mmCIF file of C-alpha atoms in Angstrom:
data_model
loop_
_atom_site.group_PDB
_atom_site.id
_atom_site.type_symbol
_atom_site.label_atom_id
_atom_site.label_comp_id
_atom_site.label_asym_id
_atom_site.label_seq_id
_atom_site.Cartn_x
_atom_site.Cartn_y
_atom_site.Cartn_z
ATOM 1 C CA UNK L 3 -182.078 -4.516 -103.869
ATOM 2 C CA UNK L 4 -182.375 -6.522 -100.884
ATOM 3 C CA UNK L 5 -179.417 -4.790 -98.891
ATOM 4 C CA UNK L 6 -181.031 -1.647 -99.464
ATOM 5 C CA UNK L 7 -184.371 -2.642 -98.335
ATOM 6 C CA UNK L 8 -182.563 -4.015 -95.052
ATOM 7 C CA UNK L 9 -180.507 -0.735 -94.829
ATOM 8 C CA UNK L 10 -183.807 1.216 -94.689
ATOM 9 C CA UNK L 11 -185.405 -0.880 -92.132
ATOM 10 C CA UNK L 12 -185.283 1.160 -88.820
ATOM 11 C CA UNK L 13 -185.671 -1.992 -86.570
ATOM 12 C CA UNK L 14 -182.997 -3.818 -88.233
ATOM 13 C CA UNK L 15 -180.572 -0.864 -88.158
ATOM 14 C CA UNK L 16 -181.334 -0.345 -84.290
ATOM 15 C CA UNK L 17 -180.431 -4.083 -83.763
ATOM 16 C CA UNK L 18 -177.230 -3.823 -85.866
ATOM 17 C CA UNK L 19 -176.165 -0.656 -84.045
ATOM 18 C CA UNK L 20 -176.849 -2.318 -80.518
ATOM 19 C CA UNK L 21 -174.921 -5.587 -81.619
ATOM 20 C CA UNK L 22 -172.079 -3.400 -82.885
ATOM 21 C CA UNK L 23 -171.828 -1.516 -79.858
ATOM 22 C CA UNK L 24 -171.875 -4.627 -77.774
ATOM 23 C CA UNK L 25 -168.955 -5.992 -79.730
ATOM 24 C CA UNK L 26 -166.975 -2.793 -79.503
ATOM 25 C CA UNK L 27 -167.412 -2.824 -75.637
ATOM 26 C CA UNK L 28 -166.530 -6.466 -75.305
ATOM 27 C CA UNK L 29 -163.633 -5.845 -77.466
ATOM 28 C CA UNK L 30 -162.546 -2.877 -75.190
ATOM 29 C CA UNK L 31 -162.839 -5.113 -72.037
ATOM 30 C CA UNK L 32 -160.824 -7.770 -73.629
ATOM 31 C CA UNK L 33 -157.925 -5.328 -74.673
ATOM 32 C CA UNK L 34 -158.016 -3.853 -71.073
ATOM 33 C CA UNK L 35 -157.722 -7.452 -69.505
ATOM 34 C CA UNK L 36 -154.900 -8.458 -71.802
ATOM 35 C CA UNK L 37 -152.982 -5.231 -70.834
ATOM 36 C CA UNK L 38 -152.628 -7.050 -67.534
ATOM 37 C CA UNK L 39 -150.215 -9.185 -68.950
ATOM 38 C CA UNK L 40 -148.087 -6.374 -70.552
ATOM 39 C CA UNK L 41 -145.857 -6.126 -67.533
ATOM 40 C CA UNK L 42 -144.828 -9.778 -67.849
ATOM 41 C CA UNK L 43 -143.796 -9.421 -71.380
ATOM 42 C CA UNK L 44 -140.266 -9.426 -70.739
ATOM 43 C CA UNK L 45 -140.336 -12.947 -69.431
ATOM 44 C CA UNK L 46 -140.997 -14.004 -73.067
ATOM 45 C CA UNK L 47 -139.380 -11.412 -75.142
ATOM 46 C CA UNK L 48 -136.041 -11.177 -73.408
ATOM 47 C CA UNK L 49 -133.149 -13.689 -73.549
ATOM 48 C CA UNK L 50 -132.187 -15.284 -70.445
ATOM 49 C CA UNK L 51 -128.665 -16.079 -71.185
ATOM 50 C CA UNK L 52 -128.038 -12.326 -72.212
ATOM 51 C CA UNK L 53 -129.846 -10.970 -69.158
ATOM 52 C CA UNK L 54 -127.825 -13.217 -66.922
ATOM 53 C CA UNK L 55 -124.601 -12.345 -68.398
ATOM 54 C CA UNK L 56 -125.380 -8.623 -68.304
ATOM 55 C CA UNK L 57 -126.363 -9.351 -64.456
ATOM 56 C CA UNK L 58 -123.035 -11.041 -63.822
ATOM 57 C CA UNK L 59 -121.100 -8.354 -65.499
ATOM 58 C CA UNK L 60 -122.151 -6.043 -62.646
ATOM 59 C CA UNK L 61 -120.474 -8.200 -60.440
ATOM 60 C CA UNK L 62 -123.700 -8.543 -57.959
ATOM 61 C CA UNK L 63 -123.215 -9.206 -54.360
ATOM 62 C CA UNK L 64 -124.874 -12.186 -52.725
ATOM 63 C CA UNK L 65 -127.588 -9.757 -51.392
ATOM 64 C CA UNK L 66 -128.350 -8.861 -55.022
ATOM 65 C CA UNK L 67 -128.412 -12.375 -56.215
ATOM 66 C CA UNK L 68 -130.733 -13.496 -53.338
ATOM 67 C CA UNK L 69 -132.798 -10.407 -54.133
ATOM 68 C CA UNK L 70 -133.052 -11.540 -57.892
ATOM 69 C CA UNK L 71 -134.105 -15.028 -56.949
ATOM 70 C CA UNK L 72 -136.782 -13.892 -54.404
ATOM 71 C CA UNK L 73 -138.170 -11.722 -57.343
ATOM 72 C CA UNK L 74 -138.411 -14.774 -59.486
ATOM 73 C CA UNK L 75 -139.990 -16.727 -56.650
ATOM 74 C CA UNK L 76 -142.392 -14.041 -55.922
ATOM 75 C CA UNK L 77 -143.360 -13.752 -59.820
ATOM 76 C CA UNK L 78 -143.699 -17.578 -59.882
ATOM 77 C CA UNK L 79 -145.964 -17.574 -56.759
ATOM 78 C CA UNK L 80 -147.936 -14.376 -58.014
ATOM 79 C CA UNK L 81 -148.826 -16.129 -61.425
ATOM 80 C CA UNK L 82 -149.851 -19.240 -59.523
ATOM 81 C CA UNK L 83 -152.677 -17.381 -57.837
ATOM 82 C CA UNK L 84 -154.359 -16.151 -60.889
ATOM 83 C CA UNK L 85 -157.836 -17.267 -61.561
ATOM 84 C CA UNK L 86 -157.707 -19.674 -64.716
ATOM 85 C CA UNK L 87 -160.804 -18.274 -66.245
ATOM 86 C CA UNK L 88 -162.005 -14.472 -66.527
ATOM 87 C CA UNK L 89 -165.369 -14.004 -67.700
ATOM 88 C CA UNK L 90 -165.955 -10.767 -70.069
ATOM 89 C CA UNK L 91 -169.693 -10.181 -70.987
ATOM 90 C CA UNK L 92 -170.702 -13.229 -72.885
ATOM 91 C CA UNK L 93 -167.062 -14.444 -73.263
ATOM 92 C CA UNK L 94 -165.172 -16.859 -70.712
ATOM 93 C CA UNK L 95 -161.519 -16.313 -71.345
ATOM 94 C CA UNK L 96 -159.508 -19.483 -70.356
ATOM 95 C CA UNK L 97 -156.115 -17.926 -69.326
ATOM 96 C CA UNK L 98 -155.061 -21.324 -67.397
ATOM 97 C CA UNK L 99 -152.459 -22.392 -69.876
ATOM 98 C CA UNK L 100 -151.325 -18.875 -70.264
ATOM 99 C CA UNK L 101 -150.613 -18.939 -66.388
ATOM 100 C CA UNK L 102 -148.819 -22.257 -66.528
ATOM 101 C CA UNK L 103 -146.656 -21.019 -69.378
ATOM 102 C CA UNK L 104 -145.789 -17.992 -67.456
ATOM 103 C CA UNK L 105 -144.908 -19.663 -64.242
ATOM 104 C CA UNK L 106 -142.694 -22.314 -66.342
ATOM 105 C CA UNK L 107 -140.945 -18.978 -67.725
ATOM 106 C CA UNK L 108 -140.565 -17.676 -64.225
ATOM 107 C CA UNK L 109 -139.178 -20.924 -63.122
ATOM 108 C CA UNK L 110 -136.692 -20.970 -66.063
ATOM 109 C CA UNK L 111 -135.438 -17.416 -65.194
ATOM 110 C CA UNK L 112 -135.146 -18.425 -61.420
ATOM 111 C CA UNK L 113 -132.999 -21.522 -62.557
ATOM 112 C CA UNK L 114 -130.749 -19.596 -65.092
ATOM 113 C CA UNK L 115 -130.152 -17.023 -61.998
ATOM 114 C CA UNK L 116 -129.640 -19.696 -59.334
#
């Protein structure tokens, strides 16, 4: 059959293997880049109201409240410095909207704790 003949052609097999390796390498680099965002996962998975209630139940001092607000401000500023695009091999990842959304989430957390 056609597929048997293709599978026996060494040049085609070489190109397929090179392409497979390239795609796998790009996939690994993309996954590695996406891990950068894991430390911010709490922003969209945790419930703001519940976390605020838990924070308030600890009877925080003014210094604790100020530290919490400074943390959210620094998070907002940190996200604002990200490059909105990231190139991996032949791919250009557009993370601008992700950065804006995360910055808005940080702002929501800051407002809730203010």
